[in-house]
Amino acid sequence: MPARVLLQDATGVPVLVDLASMRDAMKNLGGDPNKISPLIPGELVIDHSVQVDVARSENAMQANIEFEFQRNKERFGFLKWGSSAFDNVLVVPPGSGIVHQVNLEYLGRVVFNTGGILYPDSVIGTDSHTPMIDGLGIAGWGVGGIEAEAAMLGQPMCMILPCVVGFKLFGKLNDGVTATDLVLTVTQMLRNHGVVGKFIEFYGEGVSQLSLPDRATIANMCPEYGATMAFFPVDDVTLEYLRLTGRCEETISMIKSYLCANRLFIDYKEAHQERIYTSYLQLDLADIESCVSGPKRPHDRVCLKDMKADWHACLHNKVGFKGYEISKGEKDKVVKFSFQGHPAELKHGSVVIAAITSCTNTSNPSVMLGAGLVAKKACELGLEVKPWIKTSLAPGSRVVTEYFIQSGLQKYLNQLGFHTVGYGCTTCIGNSGELDKSVASAISENDIIAASVLSGNRNFEGRVHPLTRANYLASPPLVVAYALAGTVDIDFYEEPIGKGKNGTNVYLTDIWPSNEEVSEARQTYVLPEMFKSIYEAITKGNPMWDKLSVPSSILYSWDPNSTYIHEPPYFKNMTMEPPGLRKIKDCYCLLMFGDGVTTDHISPPGSIHKDSPAAKYLLEHGVDHNNFNSYGSRRGNDQVMVRGTFANIRLTNKLLNGEVGPKTVHIPSGEKLTVYDAAMRYKEANQDTIILAGADYGTGSSRDWAAKGPLLLGVKAVIAKSFERIHRSNLVGMGIVPLCFKSGDDAETLQLTGHEHFTVDLPENVNDIEPSQDVNVATDTGKSFTCKLCLDTKVELAYIDHGGILPYVIRNLIKQ
């Protein structure tokens, strides 16, 4: 039972939509609708709605905020209604910051004090980067929205006791090396070690050398290396951070006393007995080198000194995570075009988006001030950023702007085009906005492998922007450096970034600040008074939010014509009798995948393509293309989201024999259709479907629509080599059966084509089934194979039996 639940608006809107719909179901079944109300605090930060519509302008932030409210007025009104209709729901208005940075700087308690009863703060969040709070010594991890809803309503979380990996840190980071370089190295190490579903605990004298924001940076990328939690115990560094961020001395004293009394406080100056862990890793911080990760996965780290050679290898390699298969004749192609009346050119590797964004880095004053110092030195030497590169700065907290202004660094960032565009999750989630039409045409018409460089945590294909096929994660200072260079095809150690005043060559070393410069700026300009004043102002709301008028009813009045908020179909015609296990018989294969399918592939968060089924639906309902907004903003409408399921333009479906795109083959007719249209064909004919997949199915964001969407498409089971933890839980929560191939098996070794009929041999009575038991899967071709039922507990079997966790909760609440 967590102490609280953390949400953001992209995942929070569907949570409140479900809760509102559950109230209707309670009423229809003769229960008390008021029983559907959170029993523990649910804290929702609106941070996923701002888009970079306007960049490189002094008015960018105000313009983007106005666009944000125009597009999302209905969503925001719904969230404001939810904050008053449900108990224990706090909504932090838009424009306040990124959820994880607000959690770190303001919401995190470390120790709860409820009526004089003290207990440790613990949190589950509907965003997969919730483990960032582990850096503050608070146990927390990401879950799906479905699981979060159940926890809010008092349903205990059942889990198998996890393995704990001990990660020993020693030594000290070298001069010029950033926390981003450290976390990208840790991500690669842990992904290679194999930590899916495990807890990580960091220990050793090296931990004491890391600032709290550095620890939070490491914990933030927990989902990228696959772990559930990445824990840093509370120590004096933690307490100093609480002072820095404006927590009162009385509270800090209470926290230390409580944690010491319960042996939850650590002093790295004292000798410690070696702990026993499931497995061990260690890292000398002095070995960390400057690096980036990409071009398609967060754990594909590239040392900065090897970047040019690695990029050339990627151009040459076969299409894959590290390849584009560009012919020798096309490798050095140059495309010339006109940008706002001025000559411009693009090559493979040209940077078209450079974004300082994401909770991973904007919560860390050292790397943010480092970016400002790089900008200052670059401006003083006369360097400029090419005007067609879309640069942006989206801090995770208004405190960042405060210390940028006080230090005088904001003007240099502005000079290079890194104007503040808003406070929220922008480019990292795909809210990068449109590229200039001339740039977009130059890329698409000439098949240019354009690049983005961002200080984020995700760089999966199609996520940042549909036209940037190469996406690199880097520290904020390196984002500025790559923007100045204008390309990822550069060796910063040998080649100049550009020409400065008087035509002199300027190198990276000329503009890179020392650790002492960064430390001096941090100690001088990052002050407790900033945090206190900023968060006091935030708690008072803002004028645009305050003007939203909402009803006071406990039941939501659904508007059938709304394209943002729509009553979902999950509980319609629901009875008190569980439906039981439905036979998975004679199913067609809707989609057939290889390894590494992410939740971005399954339920993309970004822009809605003009030719997609979702676009067709919106146009039919009077929404023009300019007002499509994003899939992330439309998650309160099941009609849009089911059409957006598997709508990623980079989807690779093996049924299409190598063709890339959001389509599949309708097996009975042989027609190639959009995934949505094919699924509707199957549903009209009462034909169930399954999905075949490879390893790590569902990696990425904790996106409940990646399970809701397939359910509404008619998918009854997913058979994969392995699942990402949160996505497996989401599938179970929606009543979809997750099955794993036995070790050594997959669709290829079993010679499955995807054109077979599949029948899963599950007993009809849930009491006759054991979690993780073997089940037989038969096909109409005579082939059969054994799979493992990927369920952890008997409770999960009950969820499947009830058709999902939420129907299970409703029936139990009515019985109470």
CSV table of N, CA and C in Angstrom, one decimal, residues 227-368:
chain,number,residue,atom,x,y,z
A,227,ALA,N,15.0,-1.5,-14.7
A,227,ALA,CA,14.7,-1.9,-13.3
A,227,ALA,C,13.4,-1.3,-12.8
A,228,THR,N,13.0,-1.8,-11.7
A,228,THR,CA,11.8,-1.3,-11.1
A,228,THR,C,12.1,0.0,-10.3
A,229,MET,N,13.2,-0.1,-9.5
A,229,MET,CA,13.6,1.0,-8.6
A,229,MET,C,15.1,1.1,-8.6
A,230,ALA,N,15.6,2.3,-8.4
A,230,ALA,CA,17.0,2.6,-8.3
A,230,ALA,C,17.2,3.5,-7.0
A,231,PHE,N,17.5,2.9,-5.9
A,231,PHE,CA,17.4,3.5,-4.6
A,231,PHE,C,18.7,4.0,-4.1
A,232,PHE,N,18.6,5.3,-3.6
A,232,PHE,CA,19.7,5.9,-2.9
A,232,PHE,C,19.3,6.2,-1.4
A,233,PRO,N,19.8,5.5,-0.4
A,233,PRO,CA,19.3,5.8,1.0
A,233,PRO,C,19.5,7.2,1.4
A,234,VAL,N,18.7,7.7,2.3
A,234,VAL,CA,18.8,9.1,2.8
A,234,VAL,C,20.1,9.2,3.6
A,235,ASP,N,20.8,10.3,3.4
A,235,ASP,CA,22.0,10.7,4.1
A,235,ASP,C,22.0,12.2,4.3
A,236,ASP,N,23.2,12.7,4.8
A,236,ASP,CA,23.3,14.2,5.0
A,236,ASP,C,23.1,15.0,3.7
A,237,VAL,N,23.5,14.4,2.6
A,237,VAL,CA,23.4,15.1,1.3
A,237,VAL,C,21.9,15.3,1.0
A,238,THR,N,21.1,14.3,1.3
A,238,THR,CA,19.7,14.4,1.1
A,238,THR,C,19.1,15.5,2.0
A,239,LEU,N,19.5,15.6,3.2
A,239,LEU,CA,19.0,16.6,4.1
A,239,LEU,C,19.4,18.0,3.6
A,240,GLU,N,20.6,18.1,3.1
A,240,GLU,CA,21.0,19.4,2.6
A,240,GLU,C,20.2,19.8,1.4
A,241,TYR,N,19.8,18.9,0.6
A,241,TYR,CA,18.9,19.2,-0.6
A,241,TYR,C,17.5,19.6,-0.1
A,242,LEU,N,17.0,19.0,1.0
A,242,LEU,CA,15.7,19.4,1.5
A,242,LEU,C,15.8,20.9,2.0
A,243,ARG,N,17.0,21.2,2.6
A,243,ARG,CA,17.1,22.6,3.0
A,243,ARG,C,17.2,23.6,1.8
A,244,LEU,N,18.0,23.1,0.8
A,244,LEU,CA,18.1,24.0,-0.4
A,244,LEU,C,16.8,24.2,-1.1
A,245,THR,N,15.9,23.2,-1.1
A,245,THR,CA,14.6,23.4,-1.8
A,245,THR,C,13.5,23.9,-0.9
A,246,GLY,N,13.9,24.5,0.3
A,246,GLY,CA,12.9,25.2,1.0
A,246,GLY,C,12.1,24.5,2.1
A,247,ARG,N,12.4,23.2,2.3
A,247,ARG,CA,11.7,22.5,3.4
A,247,ARG,C,12.2,23.1,4.7
A,248,CYS,N,11.2,23.2,5.7
A,248,CYS,CA,11.5,23.8,7.0
A,248,CYS,C,12.4,23.0,7.9
A,249,GLU,N,13.2,23.6,8.7
A,249,GLU,CA,14.2,22.9,9.6
A,249,GLU,C,13.5,21.9,10.5
A,250,GLU,N,12.3,22.3,11.0
A,250,GLU,CA,11.6,21.4,11.9
A,250,GLU,C,11.3,20.1,11.2
A,251,THR,N,10.8,20.2,10.0
A,251,THR,CA,10.5,19.0,9.2
A,251,THR,C,11.7,18.1,9.0
A,252,ILE,N,12.8,18.8,8.6
A,252,ILE,CA,14.1,18.1,8.3
A,252,ILE,C,14.6,17.3,9.6
A,253,SER,N,14.5,18.0,10.7
A,253,SER,CA,14.9,17.4,12.0
A,253,SER,C,14.0,16.1,12.3
A,254,MET,N,12.7,16.2,12.1
A,254,MET,CA,11.8,15.1,12.3
A,254,MET,C,12.2,13.9,11.4
A,255,ILE,N,12.5,14.3,10.1
A,255,ILE,CA,12.8,13.2,9.1
A,255,ILE,C,14.1,12.5,9.6
A,256,LYS,N,15.1,13.2,10.0
A,256,LYS,CA,16.4,12.5,10.4
A,256,LYS,C,16.1,11.7,11.6
A,257,SER,N,15.4,12.2,12.6
A,257,SER,CA,15.2,11.5,13.9
A,257,SER,C,14.4,10.2,13.6
A,258,TYR,N,13.4,10.3,12.8
A,258,TYR,CA,12.6,9.1,12.4
A,258,TYR,C,13.4,8.0,11.7
A,259,LEU,N,14.1,8.5,10.7
A,259,LEU,CA,14.9,7.5,9.9
A,259,LEU,C,16.1,6.9,10.7
A,260,CYS,N,16.7,7.7,11.5
A,260,CYS,CA,17.8,7.1,12.4
A,260,CYS,C,17.2,6.1,13.3
A,261,ALA,N,16.1,6.4,13.9
A,261,ALA,CA,15.4,5.4,14.9
A,261,ALA,C,15.0,4.1,14.2
A,262,ASN,N,14.8,4.2,12.9
A,262,ASN,CA,14.3,3.0,12.2
A,262,ASN,C,15.4,2.4,11.3
A,263,ARG,N,16.7,2.9,11.5
A,263,ARG,CA,17.8,2.4,10.7
A,263,ARG,C,17.7,2.6,9.2
A,264,LEU,N,17.1,3.7,8.8
A,264,LEU,CA,16.9,4.0,7.4
A,264,LEU,C,17.8,5.2,7.0
A,265,PHE,N,18.7,5.6,7.9
A,265,PHE,CA,19.6,6.7,7.6
A,265,PHE,C,21.0,6.2,7.5
A,266,ILE,N,21.7,6.7,6.5
A,266,ILE,CA,23.1,6.2,6.3
A,266,ILE,C,24.1,7.3,6.4
A,267,ASP,N,25.2,7.0,7.0
A,267,ASP,CA,26.3,8.0,7.1
A,267,ASP,C,27.5,7.3,6.5
A,268,TYR,N,27.9,7.9,5.3
A,268,TYR,CA,29.0,7.2,4.5
A,268,TYR,C,30.4,7.4,5.2
A,269,LYS,N,30.5,8.2,6.2
A,269,LYS,CA,31.7,8.4,6.9
A,269,LYS,C,32.0,7.2,7.8
A,270,GLU,N,31.0,6.5,8.2
A,270,GLU,CA,31.2,5.4,9.1
A,270,GLU,C,31.5,4.1,8.3
A,271,ALA,N,32.1,3.2,9.0
A,271,ALA,CA,32.4,1.9,8.4
A,271,ALA,C,31.1,1.1,8.3
A,272,HIS,N,31.0,0.4,7.2
A,272,HIS,CA,29.7,-0.4,7.0
A,272,HIS,C,30.1,-1.8,6.6
A,273,GLN,N,29.3,-2.7,7.2
A,273,GLN,CA,29.4,-4.1,6.9
A,273,GLN,C,29.0,-4.4,5.4
A,274,GLU,N,29.7,-5.2,4.7
A,274,GLU,CA,29.3,-5.4,3.3
A,274,GLU,C,27.9,-6.1,3.3
A,275,ARG,N,27.0,-5.5,2.5
A,275,ARG,CA,25.7,-6.1,2.4
A,275,ARG,C,25.6,-7.2,1.4
A,276,ILE,N,24.6,-8.0,1.6
A,276,ILE,CA,24.4,-9.2,0.7
A,276,ILE,C,23.3,-8.8,-0.3
A,277,TYR,N,23.7,-8.9,-1.6
A,277,TYR,CA,22.7,-8.6,-2.7
A,277,TYR,C,22.5,-9.8,-3.5
A,278,THR,N,21.5,-9.8,-4.4
A,278,THR,CA,21.3,-10.9,-5.3
A,278,THR,C,22.5,-10.9,-6.3
A,279,SER,N,22.9,-9.8,-6.8
A,279,SER,CA,24.1,-9.7,-7.7
A,279,SER,C,24.7,-8.4,-7.5
A,280,TYR,N,25.9,-8.2,-8.1
A,280,TYR,CA,26.7,-7.0,-7.8
A,280,TYR,C,27.3,-6.4,-9.1
A,281,LEU,N,27.4,-5.1,-9.0
A,281,LEU,CA,28.1,-4.3,-10.1
A,281,LEU,C,28.9,-3.3,-9.4
A,282,GLN,N,29.9,-2.8,-10.0
A,282,GLN,CA,30.7,-1.7,-9.4
A,282,GLN,C,31.2,-0.8,-10.5
A,283,LEU,N,31.4,0.5,-10.2
A,283,LEU,CA,31.9,1.5,-11.2
A,283,LEU,C,32.8,2.5,-10.5
A,284,ASP,N,33.9,2.7,-11.1
A,284,ASP,CA,34.8,3.8,-10.7
A,284,ASP,C,34.4,5.1,-11.4
A,285,LEU,N,33.9,6.1,-10.7
A,285,LEU,CA,33.4,7.3,-11.3
A,285,LEU,C,34.5,8.0,-12.2
A,286,ALA,N,35.8,7.7,-11.9
A,286,ALA,CA,36.8,8.3,-12.6
A,286,ALA,C,36.9,7.8,-14.0
A,287,ASP,N,36.3,6.6,-14.3
A,287,ASP,CA,36.3,6.0,-15.6
A,287,ASP,C,35.3,6.5,-16.6
A,288,ILE,N,34.4,7.4,-16.1
A,288,ILE,CA,33.3,7.9,-16.9
A,288,ILE,C,33.9,8.9,-17.9
A,289,GLU,N,33.4,8.7,-19.2
A,289,GLU,CA,33.8,9.6,-20.3
A,289,GLU,C,32.6,10.4,-20.8
A,290,SER,N,32.9,11.5,-21.5
A,290,SER,CA,31.8,12.2,-22.1
A,290,SER,C,31.2,11.3,-23.2
A,291,CYS,N,29.9,11.3,-23.3
A,291,CYS,CA,29.2,10.4,-24.2
A,291,CYS,C,27.8,10.9,-24.6
A,292,VAL,N,27.2,10.2,-25.6
A,292,VAL,CA,25.8,10.4,-25.9
A,292,VAL,C,25.3,9.0,-26.1
A,293,SER,N,23.9,8.9,-26.4
A,293,SER,CA,23.3,7.6,-26.6
A,293,SER,C,22.4,7.8,-27.8
A,294,GLY,N,22.5,6.7,-28.7
A,294,GLY,CA,21.6,6.7,-29.9
A,294,GLY,C,22.2,5.9,-31.0
A,295,PRO,N,21.5,5.9,-32.1
A,295,PRO,CA,20.5,6.9,-32.5
A,295,PRO,C,19.1,6.5,-32.3
A,296,LYS,N,18.8,5.3,-31.8
A,296,LYS,CA,17.5,4.8,-31.7
A,296,LYS,C,17.1,4.3,-30.3
A,297,ARG,N,18.1,4.1,-29.4
A,297,ARG,CA,17.8,3.5,-28.1
A,297,ARG,C,18.6,4.2,-27.0
A,298,PRO,N,18.1,4.3,-25.8
A,298,PRO,CA,18.8,5.1,-24.7
A,298,PRO,C,20.0,4.3,-24.2
A,299,HIS,N,20.1,3.0,-24.4
A,299,HIS,CA,21.2,2.3,-23.8
A,299,HIS,C,22.3,2.0,-24.9
A,300,ASP,N,22.2,2.6,-26.1
A,300,ASP,CA,23.2,2.5,-27.1
A,300,ASP,C,24.2,3.7,-26.9
A,301,ARG,N,25.0,3.5,-25.9
A,301,ARG,CA,26.0,4.6,-25.6
A,301,ARG,C,27.1,4.7,-26.6
A,302,VAL,N,27.5,5.9,-26.9
A,302,VAL,CA,28.6,6.2,-27.8
A,302,VAL,C,29.6,7.2,-27.1
A,303,CYS,N,30.8,6.8,-26.9
A,303,CYS,CA,31.8,7.8,-26.4
A,303,CYS,C,31.9,9.0,-27.3
A,304,LEU,N,32.0,10.2,-26.8
A,304,LEU,CA,32.1,11.3,-27.7
A,304,LEU,C,33.2,11.3,-28.7
A,305,LYS,N,34.3,10.7,-28.2
A,305,LYS,CA,35.5,10.6,-29.1
A,305,LYS,C,35.3,9.6,-30.3
A,306,ASP,N,34.3,8.7,-30.1
A,306,ASP,CA,34.0,7.7,-31.2
A,306,ASP,C,32.8,8.1,-32.0
A,307,MET,N,32.2,9.3,-31.7
A,307,MET,CA,30.9,9.6,-32.3
A,307,MET,C,30.9,9.7,-33.8
A,308,LYS,N,31.9,10.3,-34.4
A,308,LYS,CA,31.9,10.4,-35.9
A,308,LYS,C,32.0,9.1,-36.5
A,309,ALA,N,32.9,8.2,-36.0
A,309,ALA,CA,33.1,6.9,-36.6
A,309,ALA,C,31.8,6.1,-36.5
A,310,ASP,N,31.2,6.2,-35.3
A,310,ASP,CA,29.9,5.4,-35.0
A,310,ASP,C,28.8,5.9,-36.0
A,311,TRP,N,28.8,7.2,-36.2
A,311,TRP,CA,27.7,7.7,-37.1
A,311,TRP,C,27.9,7.2,-38.5
A,312,HIS,N,29.1,7.2,-39.0
A,312,HIS,CA,29.4,6.7,-40.3
A,312,HIS,C,29.1,5.2,-40.4
A,313,ALA,N,29.3,4.4,-39.3
A,313,ALA,CA,29.0,3.0,-39.3
A,313,ALA,C,27.5,2.8,-39.3
A,314,CYS,N,26.8,3.7,-38.7
A,314,CYS,CA,25.3,3.6,-38.7
A,314,CYS,C,24.7,3.9,-40.1
A,315,LEU,N,25.3,4.8,-40.8
A,315,LEU,CA,24.8,5.1,-42.1
A,315,LEU,C,25.0,3.8,-43.0
A,316,HIS,N,26.1,3.1,-42.8
A,316,HIS,CA,26.5,2.0,-43.6
A,316,HIS,C,25.7,0.7,-43.2
A,317,ASN,N,25.5,0.5,-41.9
A,317,ASN,CA,25.0,-0.8,-41.4
A,317,ASN,C,23.6,-1.0,-41.9
A,318,LYS,N,23.2,-2.3,-41.9
A,318,LYS,CA,21.8,-2.7,-42.3
A,318,LYS,C,20.8,-2.0,-41.4
A,319,VAL,N,19.6,-1.8,-41.9
A,319,VAL,CA,18.6,-1.2,-41.1
A,319,VAL,C,18.4,-1.9,-39.8
A,320,GLY,N,18.4,-1.2,-38.7
A,320,GLY,CA,18.3,-1.8,-37.4
A,320,GLY,C,18.5,-0.7,-36.3
A,321,PHE,N,18.7,-1.1,-35.1
A,321,PHE,CA,18.9,-0.2,-34.0
A,321,PHE,C,20.1,0.7,-34.2
A,322,LYS,N,21.1,0.2,-35.0
A,322,LYS,CA,22.3,1.0,-35.2
A,322,LYS,C,22.6,1.0,-36.7
A,323,GLY,N,21.6,1.1,-37.5
A,323,GLY,CA,21.8,1.2,-39.0
A,323,GLY,C,20.7,1.8,-39.8
A,324,TYR,N,21.1,2.4,-41.0
A,324,TYR,CA,20.2,3.0,-41.9
A,324,TYR,C,20.4,2.5,-43.3
A,325,GLU,N,21.5,1.8,-43.6
A,325,GLU,CA,21.8,1.2,-44.9
A,325,GLU,C,21.7,2.2,-46.0
A,326,ILE,N,22.5,3.2,-45.9
A,326,ILE,CA,22.6,4.2,-46.9
A,326,ILE,C,23.8,3.9,-47.9
A,327,SER,N,23.5,3.9,-49.2
A,327,SER,CA,24.5,3.5,-50.1
A,327,SER,C,25.7,4.5,-50.2
A,328,LYS,N,26.8,4.1,-50.6
A,328,LYS,CA,28.0,4.9,-50.7
A,328,LYS,C,27.8,6.2,-51.5
A,329,GLY,N,27.0,6.0,-52.6
A,329,GLY,CA,26.7,7.1,-53.5
A,329,GLY,C,25.8,8.2,-52.8
A,330,GLU,N,25.0,7.8,-51.8
A,330,GLU,CA,24.1,8.7,-51.2
A,330,GLU,C,24.7,9.2,-49.8
A,331,LYS,N,25.7,8.7,-49.4
A,331,LYS,CA,26.3,9.0,-48.0
A,331,LYS,C,26.6,10.4,-47.9
A,332,ASP,N,27.2,11.1,-48.9
A,332,ASP,CA,27.6,12.5,-48.7
A,332,ASP,C,26.7,13.4,-49.4
A,333,LYS,N,25.5,13.0,-49.7
A,333,LYS,CA,24.5,13.9,-50.4
A,333,LYS,C,24.3,15.2,-49.6
A,334,VAL,N,24.2,16.3,-50.4
A,334,VAL,CA,23.9,17.6,-49.9
A,334,VAL,C,22.6,18.1,-50.5
A,335,VAL,N,21.7,18.5,-49.7
A,335,VAL,CA,20.4,19.1,-50.2
A,335,VAL,C,20.4,20.6,-49.9
A,336,LYS,N,20.3,21.4,-50.9
A,336,LYS,CA,20.2,22.8,-50.8
A,336,LYS,C,18.8,23.3,-50.9
A,337,PHE,N,18.4,24.2,-50.1
A,337,PHE,CA,17.0,24.7,-50.1
A,337,PHE,C,17.0,26.2,-49.6
A,338,SER,N,15.9,26.8,-49.6
A,338,SER,CA,15.7,28.2,-49.2
A,338,SER,C,15.0,28.2,-47.8
A,339,PHE,N,15.6,28.8,-46.8
A,339,PHE,CA,14.9,28.9,-45.5
A,339,PHE,C,14.6,30.4,-45.3
A,340,GLN,N,13.4,30.8,-45.3
A,340,GLN,CA,12.9,32.1,-45.1
A,340,GLN,C,13.7,33.1,-45.9
A,341,GLY,N,13.9,32.7,-47.2
A,341,GLY,CA,14.6,33.6,-48.1
A,341,GLY,C,16.1,33.5,-48.1
A,342,HIS,N,16.7,32.7,-47.2
A,342,HIS,CA,18.1,32.6,-47.1
A,342,HIS,C,18.6,31.2,-47.6
A,343,PRO,N,19.8,31.0,-48.2
A,343,PRO,CA,20.2,29.7,-48.6
A,343,PRO,C,20.5,28.8,-47.4
A,344,ALA,N,20.1,27.5,-47.5
A,344,ALA,CA,20.4,26.6,-46.4
A,344,ALA,C,20.7,25.2,-47.0
A,345,GLU,N,21.2,24.3,-46.2
A,345,GLU,CA,21.5,23.0,-46.7
A,345,GLU,C,21.5,22.0,-45.6
A,346,LEU,N,21.1,20.7,-46.0
A,346,LEU,CA,21.1,19.6,-45.1
A,346,LEU,C,21.8,18.4,-45.6
A,347,LYS,N,22.4,17.7,-44.7
A,347,LYS,CA,23.1,16.4,-45.1
A,347,LYS,C,22.6,15.3,-44.1
A,348,HIS,N,23.0,14.1,-44.4
A,348,HIS,CA,22.7,13.1,-43.4
A,348,HIS,C,23.5,13.4,-42.1
A,349,GLY,N,22.7,13.4,-41.0
A,349,GLY,CA,23.3,13.8,-39.7
A,349,GLY,C,23.1,15.2,-39.3
A,350,SER,N,22.5,16.0,-40.2
A,350,SER,CA,22.3,17.5,-39.9
A,350,SER,C,21.3,17.5,-38.7
A,351,VAL,N,21.6,18.4,-37.7
A,351,VAL,CA,20.8,18.6,-36.6
A,351,VAL,C,19.7,19.6,-37.0
A,352,VAL,N,18.4,19.1,-36.8
A,352,VAL,CA,17.3,20.0,-37.1
A,352,VAL,C,16.5,20.3,-35.8
A,353,ILE,N,16.7,19.6,-34.7
A,353,ILE,CA,16.1,19.8,-33.4
A,353,ILE,C,17.2,19.7,-32.4
A,354,ALA,N,17.3,20.7,-31.6
A,354,ALA,CA,18.3,20.7,-30.4
A,354,ALA,C,17.5,21.2,-29.2
A,355,ALA,N,17.2,20.3,-28.2
A,355,ALA,CA,16.3,20.6,-27.2
A,355,ALA,C,16.9,20.4,-25.8
A,356,ILE,N,16.9,21.4,-25.0
A,356,ILE,CA,17.2,21.2,-23.5
A,356,ILE,C,15.9,20.9,-22.9
A,357,THR,N,15.6,19.7,-22.5
A,357,THR,CA,14.3,19.3,-22.1
A,357,THR,C,14.4,18.1,-21.1
A,358,SER,N,13.3,17.7,-20.6
A,358,SER,CA,13.2,16.5,-19.8
A,358,SER,C,13.6,16.6,-18.3
A,359,CYS,N,12.8,15.9,-17.5
A,359,CYS,CA,13.1,15.8,-16.1
A,359,CYS,C,14.5,15.2,-15.8
A,360,THR,N,15.0,14.4,-16.7
A,360,THR,CA,16.3,13.8,-16.4
A,360,THR,C,17.4,14.8,-16.1
A,361,ASN,N,17.4,15.9,-16.8
A,361,ASN,CA,18.5,16.8,-16.7
A,361,ASN,C,18.1,18.2,-16.2
A,362,THR,N,16.9,18.7,-16.5
A,362,THR,CA,16.5,20.0,-16.1
A,362,THR,C,16.4,20.2,-14.6
A,363,SER,N,16.3,19.1,-13.9
A,363,SER,CA,16.3,19.1,-12.4
A,363,SER,C,17.7,19.3,-11.8
A,364,ASN,N,18.7,19.2,-12.7
A,364,ASN,CA,20.1,19.2,-12.2
A,364,ASN,C,20.8,20.6,-12.5
A,365,PRO,N,20.9,21.4,-11.5
A,365,PRO,CA,21.5,22.8,-11.7
A,365,PRO,C,22.9,22.7,-12.4
A,366,SER,N,23.7,21.7,-12.1
A,366,SER,CA,25.0,21.7,-12.6
A,366,SER,C,25.0,21.6,-14.1
A,367,VAL,N,24.2,20.7,-14.7
A,367,VAL,CA,24.3,20.5,-16.1
A,367,VAL,C,23.5,21.7,-16.8
A,368,MET,N,22.5,22.2,-16.1
A,368,MET,CA,21.8,23.4,-16.7
A,368,MET,C,22.7,24.6,-16.7
